[in-house]
Amino acid sequence: MVATQRCLLFLAIFFVAFLSGGVCTEFTKGSTTQLSYYQQILPILRARCHGCHQPAKSGGNYEMTQFNHLLAGGESEATAVVPGHPDQSRLLQLITPNGDVAEMPRGRPALSVAKVALIRQWIAEGAMNDTPESVQPSWDAEHPPLYAAAPVITTLDYSPDGKILAVSGYHEVLLHKSDGSGLVGRLVGMSERIQSAVFSPDGTRLAVAGGSPGRLGELQVWNVVTETLQFSSSVTYDTIYGASWSADNRYIAFGCSDNTVRVVEAKTGKQVLFNGAHNDWVLDTTFSIQGDHVISVSRDRSMKLVELSTARFVDNITSITPGALQGGLQAVECHPTRDELLVGGADGVAKIFRTYRVKARQIGDDHNLIQAFPALPGRIYDVAYSSDGKRIVAGSSSHGTGVVRVFGAEDGQRLAQMEEIVTGVYAVAFNPDGNTIASAGFDGQVYLHESATGRLLNKFVPVPITP
């Protein structure tokens, strides 16, 4: 009875407040709601503008990720945004199309009429910034991230000459001497989460796939020598994964959480392939030896083959038999000299498949499978070939611990297990010299092991820790 009376009293108070305008004022006659910069304008700028106008690459000396810089403008010295005066705002002049063409984004399709109208309305309403302080950008090359503890490491890659090891951080990729003796560079960008960092075959550039979860997917391409951003491309509204280079350095493939595989030109970022054959997130990619096909693996448990020139889906390389695949696939890498594919995933079993089918498919077959290695405990997160293709390494995680093992690629025999790893492993890499294996994961440390014996050579925290 008492509970019922309390409920009725609350409803009465709410009803009186509603009528008096104290609650739900948006329903009051004549009220208006201003546009939200954070929810309505910023997503447009992220997708269409920030790639060329950010701290790491400020085209026209115009940096748009910091709100005060967005308003101020760039080298033209004209004010970009004049609150309350859209017709005096240089930004609006640049993005308003004349026919189908606008001055900005340069070389890309113009913003839609609806999006330009939205930006115009926001400026007319006073160009207010309602971005929560907790998500405002605060890092750039002059102000790199500060770390109180080592972050989880999701990706590692050696430069082709074996001298540099790229390691993921927060909002950055850190470049270390390959023996762990020193930090030589920091590539600080927009993406807070780095999922993949891969050197180009010629070693001059680094492709970085990542993003800000639920807000932005981003592909970055860095000049490693000058530590400058060549280009940044915003892709989808969530993190992207599994970047890979074609052998001729011309193309970069990556996977997306919208279930698509995409390929872009490595010099410009122009998209040349879009394929939606997968039914779940695409987590890794690689190119065929000739570079004419793209291979992708996904949480949907399949590995797919797509022709680059036509974007045509060619084949499911893995079995399509119901129940044959035990969980999603996480990682894929092409053999250095043959069209064979090393994969790993949720079942903990690294496998080698032939890229191209030599027998007609039949339900129940798995004819493309060449080799299945002894299972690792837990889920395999990464795999890699040695540079001569004679060995493979796989890293796994299970209940907070990890395992890294080396196998013979031809006979499947276990050759070594890396010692003293006490954490889940999310990334592995063979040094091109074949003598060292790098691995890393949940505890934020990089482990360097002798590949032949598994002996620990060094371990280090790749980020500078602030006391």
Coordinates of C-alpha atoms in Angstrom, one line a residue:
M1 CA 0.0 0.0 0.0
V2 CA 2.8 2.4 1.0
A3 CA 4.7 1.6 -2.3
T4 CA 1.5 2.3 -4.3
Q5 CA 1.0 5.7 -2.6
R6 CA 4.6 6.7 -3.3
C7 CA 4.3 5.7 -6.9
L8 CA 1.1 7.8 -7.3
L9 CA 2.8 10.8 -5.5
F10 CA 5.8 10.6 -8.0
L11 CA 3.5 10.5 -11.0
A12 CA 1.5 13.5 -9.7
I13 CA 4.7 15.5 -9.2
F14 CA 6.0 14.6 -12.6
F15 CA 2.6 15.6 -14.3
V16 CA 2.6 19.0 -12.6
A17 CA 6.2 19.6 -13.6
F18 CA 5.4 18.6 -17.1
L19 CA 2.5 21.1 -17.3
S20 CA 4.6 23.9 -15.8
G21 CA 7.4 23.3 -18.3
G22 CA 9.9 22.0 -15.8
V23 CA 10.2 18.7 -17.6
C24 CA 10.5 17.9 -21.3
T25 CA 10.8 21.5 -22.3
E26 CA 11.4 20.3 -25.9
F27 CA 7.7 19.9 -26.2
T28 CA 6.9 23.5 -25.1
K29 CA 5.3 25.5 -27.8
G30 CA 7.7 27.6 -29.8
S31 CA 10.9 25.9 -28.4
T32 CA 13.7 25.2 -30.8
T33 CA 16.7 22.8 -30.5
Q34 CA 20.1 23.9 -31.7
L35 CA 22.2 21.6 -33.9
S36 CA 24.8 19.6 -32.0
Y37 CA 28.4 20.1 -33.3
Y38 CA 29.5 16.8 -31.6
Q39 CA 26.6 14.7 -32.8
Q40 CA 25.8 16.2 -36.2
I41 CA 28.6 18.3 -37.6
L42 CA 31.8 16.6 -36.3
P43 CA 30.9 13.2 -37.9
I44 CA 30.8 14.9 -41.3
L45 CA 34.1 16.6 -40.8
R46 CA 35.7 13.4 -39.5
A47 CA 34.6 11.5 -42.6
R48 CA 35.3 14.1 -45.3
C49 CA 37.9 16.6 -43.9
H50 CA 40.1 15.4 -41.1
G51 CA 42.2 13.1 -43.3
C52 CA 43.9 16.1 -44.9
H53 CA 43.4 18.7 -42.1
Q54 CA 44.8 17.2 -38.8
P55 CA 48.0 17.8 -36.7
A56 CA 50.0 15.2 -38.6
K57 CA 49.0 16.6 -42.0
S58 CA 47.4 20.1 -42.1
G59 CA 46.7 20.8 -45.8
G60 CA 46.7 24.6 -46.5
N61 CA 48.0 25.0 -42.9
Y62 CA 44.4 24.4 -41.8
E63 CA 43.9 22.0 -38.9
M64 CA 40.3 21.0 -38.2
T65 CA 40.5 18.6 -35.3
Q66 CA 41.0 21.3 -32.7
F67 CA 37.8 23.4 -32.5
N68 CA 39.6 26.8 -32.1
H69 CA 41.7 25.9 -35.2
L70 CA 38.6 24.9 -37.1
L71 CA 37.2 28.4 -36.6
A72 CA 40.4 30.3 -37.3
G73 CA 41.2 29.0 -40.8
G74 CA 44.5 28.4 -42.6
E75 CA 47.0 30.0 -44.9
S76 CA 44.4 32.1 -46.8
E77 CA 44.0 34.1 -43.5
A78 CA 40.3 34.3 -44.1
T79 CA 38.3 33.3 -41.0
A80 CA 37.0 29.8 -41.7
V81 CA 33.9 30.0 -39.4
V82 CA 32.3 33.2 -38.3
P83 CA 29.7 32.3 -35.7
G84 CA 26.3 33.6 -36.7
H85 CA 27.4 34.6 -40.2
P86 CA 27.6 31.6 -42.6
D87 CA 28.0 33.9 -45.7
Q88 CA 31.2 35.3 -44.2
S89 CA 32.6 31.9 -43.4
R90 CA 35.4 30.7 -45.7
L91 CA 34.7 27.1 -44.9
L92 CA 31.2 27.2 -46.2
Q93 CA 32.4 28.9 -49.4
L94 CA 34.9 26.1 -50.0
I95 CA 32.5 23.2 -49.4
T96 CA 29.5 24.6 -51.3
P97 CA 29.3 22.9 -54.7
N98 CA 29.0 24.7 -58.0
G99 CA 27.0 22.1 -59.9
D100 CA 28.6 18.8 -58.8
V101 CA 32.0 20.2 -58.0
A102 CA 33.3 21.9 -54.8
E103 CA 36.7 23.4 -54.0
M104 CA 36.9 21.1 -51.0
P105 CA 37.3 18.2 -50.4
R106 CA 40.0 18.5 -53.1
G107 CA 39.9 15.7 -55.7
R108 CA 37.0 14.0 -53.9
P109 CA 33.2 14.1 -54.4
A110 CA 31.5 17.2 -53.0
L111 CA 29.5 17.1 -49.8
S112 CA 25.8 16.5 -50.3
V113 CA 23.4 19.5 -50.4
A114 CA 21.9 18.3 -47.1
K115 CA 25.2 18.2 -45.3
V116 CA 26.3 21.6 -46.6
A117 CA 22.9 22.9 -45.4
L118 CA 23.5 21.4 -42.0
I119 CA 26.8 23.1 -41.6
R120 CA 25.3 26.4 -42.7
Q121 CA 22.6 26.1 -40.1
W122 CA 25.1 25.3 -37.4
I123 CA 27.2 28.3 -38.2
A124 CA 24.0 30.5 -38.4
E125 CA 23.1 29.3 -34.9
G126 CA 26.4 30.5 -33.5
A127 CA 28.7 27.6 -34.2
M128 CA 28.6 26.3 -30.7
N129 CA 31.0 23.5 -29.5
D130 CA 29.3 20.9 -27.3
T131 CA 32.0 18.3 -27.6
P132 CA 32.5 16.5 -24.2
E133 CA 35.9 17.4 -22.8
S134 CA 36.8 13.7 -22.4
V135 CA 36.8 13.1 -26.1
Q136 CA 38.5 16.3 -27.3
P137 CA 41.8 15.6 -29.2
S138 CA 44.9 16.3 -27.2
W139 CA 47.8 14.5 -28.8
D140 CA 50.1 15.4 -31.7
A141 CA 53.8 15.0 -32.6
E142 CA 54.7 18.0 -30.3
H143 CA 52.5 16.6 -27.6
P144 CA 52.7 12.8 -27.8
P145 CA 50.6 10.5 -25.5
L146 CA 51.6 10.2 -21.9
Y147 CA 51.5 6.7 -20.4
A148 CA 50.9 5.7 -16.7
A149 CA 51.1 2.1 -17.7
A150 CA 51.9 0.1 -20.8
P151 CA 48.9 -0.3 -23.2
V152 CA 47.9 -3.6 -24.8
I153 CA 49.9 -4.3 -27.9
T154 CA 47.8 -5.4 -30.9
T155 CA 50.4 -5.3 -33.8
L156 CA 54.1 -5.7 -34.5
D157 CA 56.0 -5.6 -37.8
Y158 CA 59.7 -5.6 -38.8
S159 CA 61.0 -3.3 -41.5
P160 CA 62.2 -5.4 -44.5
D161 CA 65.9 -4.7 -43.6
G162 CA 65.2 -6.0 -40.1
K163 CA 66.5 -2.8 -38.4
I164 CA 63.2 -1.3 -37.1
L165 CA 60.3 -2.9 -35.2
A166 CA 57.0 -1.0 -35.4
V167 CA 54.8 -1.4 -32.2
S168 CA 51.2 -0.2 -31.6
G169 CA 50.5 2.3 -28.9
Y170 CA 47.7 4.7 -28.0
H171 CA 47.1 7.2 -30.8
E172 CA 50.5 6.2 -32.3
V173 CA 52.9 3.7 -33.7
L174 CA 56.3 3.5 -32.0
L175 CA 59.4 2.7 -34.0
H176 CA 62.1 0.8 -32.1
K177 CA 65.5 -0.6 -32.9
S178 CA 64.9 -4.2 -33.6
D179 CA 66.9 -5.4 -30.7
G180 CA 64.9 -3.3 -28.3
S181 CA 67.8 -1.0 -27.5
G182 CA 66.0 2.3 -28.1
L183 CA 63.1 4.2 -29.4
V184 CA 63.8 5.9 -32.8
G185 CA 60.4 7.4 -33.8
R186 CA 56.8 8.1 -32.8
L187 CA 54.1 8.4 -35.5
V188 CA 51.2 10.2 -33.7
G189 CA 47.9 10.3 -35.5
M190 CA 44.1 10.6 -35.1
S191 CA 43.2 7.0 -34.4
E192 CA 43.2 6.2 -30.7
R193 CA 43.2 2.4 -31.4
I194 CA 45.9 0.9 -33.7
Q195 CA 44.9 -2.5 -35.0
S196 CA 47.5 -3.1 -37.7
A197 CA 50.8 -1.5 -38.7
V198 CA 52.6 -2.9 -41.7
F199 CA 55.8 -1.8 -43.6
S200 CA 55.7 -1.5 -47.3
P201 CA 57.8 -4.1 -49.2
D202 CA 60.3 -1.4 -50.0
G203 CA 60.5 -0.3 -46.4
T204 CA 59.9 3.4 -47.0
R205 CA 56.3 3.6 -45.8
L206 CA 54.1 2.2 -43.0
A207 CA 50.4 1.5 -43.4
V208 CA 48.4 1.8 -40.2
A209 CA 44.8 0.6 -39.8
G210 CA 42.8 1.6 -36.8
G211 CA 40.3 4.2 -35.6
S212 CA 38.2 5.4 -32.7
P213 CA 35.6 2.6 -31.9
G214 CA 32.1 3.5 -32.8
R215 CA 33.1 6.8 -34.3
L216 CA 35.8 6.5 -37.0
G217 CA 37.8 4.1 -39.0
E218 CA 41.1 5.4 -40.4
L219 CA 43.9 4.3 -42.8
Q220 CA 47.1 6.1 -42.3
V221 CA 50.2 5.9 -44.6
W222 CA 53.4 7.3 -43.2
N223 CA 56.7 8.1 -44.7
V224 CA 59.0 6.2 -42.4
V225 CA 62.2 8.1 -43.3
T226 CA 60.8 11.6 -42.6
E227 CA 58.2 10.4 -40.0
T228 CA 55.5 12.4 -41.9
L229 CA 51.9 11.4 -42.7
Q230 CA 51.6 10.8 -46.5
F231 CA 47.8 10.6 -46.3
S232 CA 44.9 9.7 -44.0
S233 CA 41.6 8.3 -45.2
S234 CA 38.5 8.0 -43.0
V235 CA 36.7 4.8 -43.8
T236 CA 33.4 3.7 -42.1
Y237 CA 32.3 4.7 -38.6
D238 CA 34.2 2.1 -36.7
T239 CA 37.8 0.7 -36.4
I240 CA 39.4 -1.0 -39.5
Y241 CA 41.7 -4.0 -39.4
G242 CA 44.3 -6.1 -41.1
A243 CA 46.2 -3.8 -43.5
S244 CA 48.4 -5.4 -46.2
W245 CA 50.5 -4.3 -49.1
S246 CA 50.7 -5.6 -52.6
A247 CA 54.2 -6.7 -53.5
D248 CA 54.7 -3.8 -56.0
N249 CA 53.9 -1.2 -53.2
R250 CA 50.9 0.1 -55.3
Y251 CA 48.0 -1.0 -53.2
I252 CA 46.8 -1.5 -49.6
A253 CA 44.0 -3.8 -48.6
F254 CA 42.2 -3.8 -45.2
G255 CA 39.1 -5.1 -43.6
C256 CA 36.2 -3.3 -42.0
S257 CA 33.6 -4.0 -39.3
D258 CA 30.8 -3.4 -41.9
N259 CA 31.8 -6.8 -43.3
T260 CA 33.6 -5.3 -46.3
V261 CA 37.1 -5.7 -47.8
R262 CA 38.6 -2.6 -49.4
V263 CA 41.7 -1.8 -51.5
V264 CA 43.1 1.7 -52.0
E265 CA 46.0 3.2 -54.0
A266 CA 48.9 3.5 -51.7
K267 CA 49.9 6.9 -53.0
T268 CA 46.6 8.7 -53.0
G269 CA 44.1 6.6 -50.9
K270 CA 41.7 6.3 -53.8
Q271 CA 39.5 3.3 -53.4
V272 CA 39.9 0.7 -56.2
L273 CA 38.1 -2.3 -54.6
F274 CA 35.0 -2.7 -52.5
N275 CA 33.7 -6.2 -51.8
G276 CA 30.9 -7.3 -49.3
A277 CA 31.0 -11.1 -49.6
H278 CA 31.7 -11.6 -45.9
N279 CA 28.9 -11.9 -43.3
D280 CA 30.9 -10.5 -40.3
W281 CA 33.8 -8.3 -39.5
V282 CA 36.9 -8.7 -41.8
L283 CA 39.9 -9.0 -39.5
D284 CA 42.9 -9.5 -41.8
T285 CA 43.9 -9.4 -45.5
T286 CA 46.8 -10.3 -47.8
F287 CA 47.6 -10.3 -51.5
S288 CA 48.4 -13.2 -53.8
I289 CA 51.9 -13.5 -55.0
Q290 CA 51.1 -11.8 -58.4
G291 CA 49.1 -9.1 -56.6
D292 CA 46.0 -9.8 -58.8
H293 CA 43.9 -11.2 -56.0
V294 CA 43.0 -10.2 -52.4
I295 CA 42.5 -12.7 -49.6
S296 CA 40.5 -11.9 -46.5
V297 CA 39.6 -13.7 -43.2
S298 CA 36.6 -12.9 -41.0
R299 CA 34.7 -13.6 -37.9
D300 CA 32.2 -15.4 -40.2
R301 CA 34.7 -18.3 -40.2
S302 CA 35.6 -18.0 -43.9
M303 CA 38.6 -17.1 -46.0
K304 CA 37.6 -15.5 -49.3
L305 CA 39.3 -14.9 -52.6
V306 CA 38.5 -11.7 -54.6
E307 CA 39.9 -10.6 -58.0
L308 CA 41.5 -7.2 -57.7
S309 CA 40.7 -5.8 -61.2
T310 CA 37.0 -6.6 -61.1
A311 CA 36.2 -6.8 -57.3
R312 CA 34.6 -10.1 -58.2
F313 CA 34.2 -12.7 -55.5
V314 CA 36.0 -15.9 -56.8
D315 CA 35.9 -18.6 -54.1
N316 CA 35.6 -19.6 -50.4
I317 CA 39.1 -21.0 -49.9
T318 CA 38.1 -22.7 -46.6
S319 CA 35.4 -25.4 -46.4
I320 CA 31.8 -24.5 -46.7
T321 CA 30.6 -27.6 -44.9
P322 CA 28.3 -26.7 -42.0
G323 CA 30.2 -27.3 -38.7
A324 CA 33.6 -27.7 -40.4
L325 CA 35.0 -24.4 -39.1
Q326 CA 35.2 -24.0 -35.4
G327 CA 35.0 -20.2 -34.9
G328 CA 36.2 -17.1 -36.7
L329 CA 39.5 -16.6 -38.5
Q330 CA 41.8 -13.9 -37.1
A331 CA 45.0 -13.7 -39.2
V332 CA 46.2 -14.6 -42.7
E333 CA 49.6 -14.3 -44.4
C334 CA 50.7 -15.3 -47.9
H335 CA 53.8 -17.5 -48.3
P336 CA 56.8 -15.5 -49.5
T337 CA 57.2 -17.3 -52.8
R338 CA 54.2 -19.6 -53.3
D339 CA 50.4 -19.0 -53.5
E340 CA 49.8 -20.7 -50.2
L341 CA 48.1 -19.1 -47.2
L342 CA 48.8 -19.4 -43.5
V343 CA 45.8 -18.7 -41.3
G344 CA 44.9 -18.9 -37.6
G345 CA 41.8 -18.3 -35.5
A346 CA 39.4 -19.3 -32.8
D347 CA 40.1 -23.1 -32.9
G348 CA 43.8 -22.6 -32.0
V349 CA 45.0 -24.5 -35.1
A350 CA 47.3 -22.8 -37.6
K351 CA 46.7 -24.1 -41.1
I352 CA 48.1 -23.7 -44.6
F353 CA 45.8 -23.6 -47.6
R354 CA 46.4 -23.3 -51.3
T355 CA 45.2 -20.1 -52.8
Y356 CA 43.6 -21.4 -56.0
R357 CA 41.3 -24.4 -56.2
V358 CA 42.6 -27.4 -58.2
K359 CA 39.5 -29.7 -57.7
A360 CA 35.9 -28.9 -58.1
R361 CA 34.2 -28.1 -54.8
Q362 CA 32.0 -30.7 -53.1
I363 CA 30.0 -30.4 -50.0
G364 CA 32.1 -32.0 -47.2
D365 CA 35.5 -31.4 -48.8
D366 CA 38.4 -29.3 -47.7
H367 CA 40.6 -29.8 -50.7
N368 CA 42.5 -26.5 -50.4
L369 CA 43.9 -27.5 -47.0
I370 CA 47.6 -28.4 -47.2
Q371 CA 48.7 -28.6 -43.6
A372 CA 47.1 -28.4 -40.1
F373 CA 49.6 -27.8 -37.3
P374 CA 49.2 -29.1 -33.7
A375 CA 46.8 -26.9 -31.7
L376 CA 47.8 -24.1 -29.5
P377 CA 45.9 -23.4 -26.3
G378 CA 43.1 -20.9 -26.7
R379 CA 42.6 -18.6 -29.8
I380 CA 45.3 -17.8 -32.3
Y381 CA 45.6 -14.0 -32.8
D382 CA 48.5 -13.8 -35.2
V383 CA 50.6 -15.9 -37.5
A384 CA 53.7 -15.3 -39.6
Y385 CA 56.1 -17.0 -42.1
S386 CA 59.8 -16.8 -41.9
S387 CA 61.3 -14.8 -44.8
D388 CA 62.4 -18.1 -46.5
G389 CA 58.9 -19.7 -46.0
K390 CA 60.4 -22.7 -44.2
R391 CA 59.0 -22.0 -40.8
I392 CA 55.8 -20.5 -39.3
V393 CA 55.1 -18.9 -36.0
A394 CA 51.8 -18.6 -34.2
G395 CA 50.7 -16.8 -31.1
S396 CA 47.7 -17.5 -28.9
S397 CA 45.9 -16.4 -25.8
S398 CA 43.9 -18.4 -23.3
H399 CA 42.6 -17.3 -19.9
G400 CA 45.2 -14.5 -19.5
T401 CA 48.2 -16.6 -20.6
G402 CA 49.8 -17.0 -24.0
V403 CA 51.9 -19.3 -26.1
V404 CA 54.2 -18.7 -29.1
R405 CA 55.4 -21.7 -31.0
V406 CA 57.4 -22.3 -34.2
F407 CA 56.7 -25.1 -36.6
G408 CA 58.2 -26.5 -39.8
A409 CA 56.1 -25.3 -42.7
E410 CA 56.6 -28.4 -44.7
D411 CA 56.4 -31.2 -42.2
G412 CA 54.3 -29.5 -39.4
Q413 CA 56.8 -30.5 -36.7
R414 CA 57.0 -28.3 -33.6
L415 CA 60.5 -26.7 -33.6
A416 CA 60.5 -24.4 -30.6
Q417 CA 58.3 -22.8 -27.9
M418 CA 59.2 -19.3 -26.7
E419 CA 60.1 -19.1 -23.0
E420 CA 58.9 -16.9 -20.2
I421 CA 55.8 -15.5 -21.8
V422 CA 53.3 -14.9 -19.1
T423 CA 50.6 -13.0 -20.9
G424 CA 48.0 -13.4 -23.7
V425 CA 49.7 -12.9 -27.1
Y426 CA 48.1 -10.8 -29.8
A427 CA 50.9 -10.2 -32.2
V428 CA 54.0 -12.1 -33.6
A429 CA 56.6 -11.3 -36.2
F430 CA 59.7 -13.0 -37.7
N431 CA 62.7 -10.8 -38.1
P432 CA 63.7 -11.0 -41.8
D433 CA 67.1 -12.5 -40.7
G434 CA 65.1 -15.5 -39.4
N435 CA 67.0 -15.5 -36.0
T436 CA 64.5 -13.5 -33.8
I437 CA 60.8 -13.6 -33.1
A438 CA 59.0 -10.7 -31.6
S439 CA 55.7 -11.2 -29.8
A440 CA 53.5 -9.0 -27.6
G441 CA 50.0 -8.7 -26.1
F442 CA 48.0 -8.0 -23.0
D443 CA 50.8 -7.0 -20.6
G444 CA 52.2 -4.3 -23.0
Q445 CA 55.7 -5.7 -23.2
V446 CA 57.6 -6.8 -26.3
Y447 CA 59.3 -10.2 -26.1
L448 CA 62.3 -11.0 -28.3
H449 CA 63.2 -14.7 -28.6
E450 CA 65.8 -16.7 -30.4
S451 CA 63.7 -18.5 -33.0
A452 CA 65.7 -21.7 -33.1
T453 CA 65.6 -22.4 -29.4
G454 CA 62.9 -20.2 -27.9
R455 CA 65.4 -18.6 -25.5
L456 CA 64.4 -15.1 -24.3
L457 CA 66.8 -12.5 -25.6
N458 CA 65.1 -9.3 -24.3
K459 CA 61.8 -7.9 -23.2
F460 CA 60.9 -4.2 -22.9
V461 CA 58.0 -1.8 -22.5
P462 CA 57.8 0.1 -25.8
V463 CA 56.2 3.3 -24.5
P464 CA 57.8 5.9 -22.2
I465 CA 56.1 5.6 -18.8
T466 CA 55.4 8.8 -16.9
P467 CA 55.8 8.3 -13.1

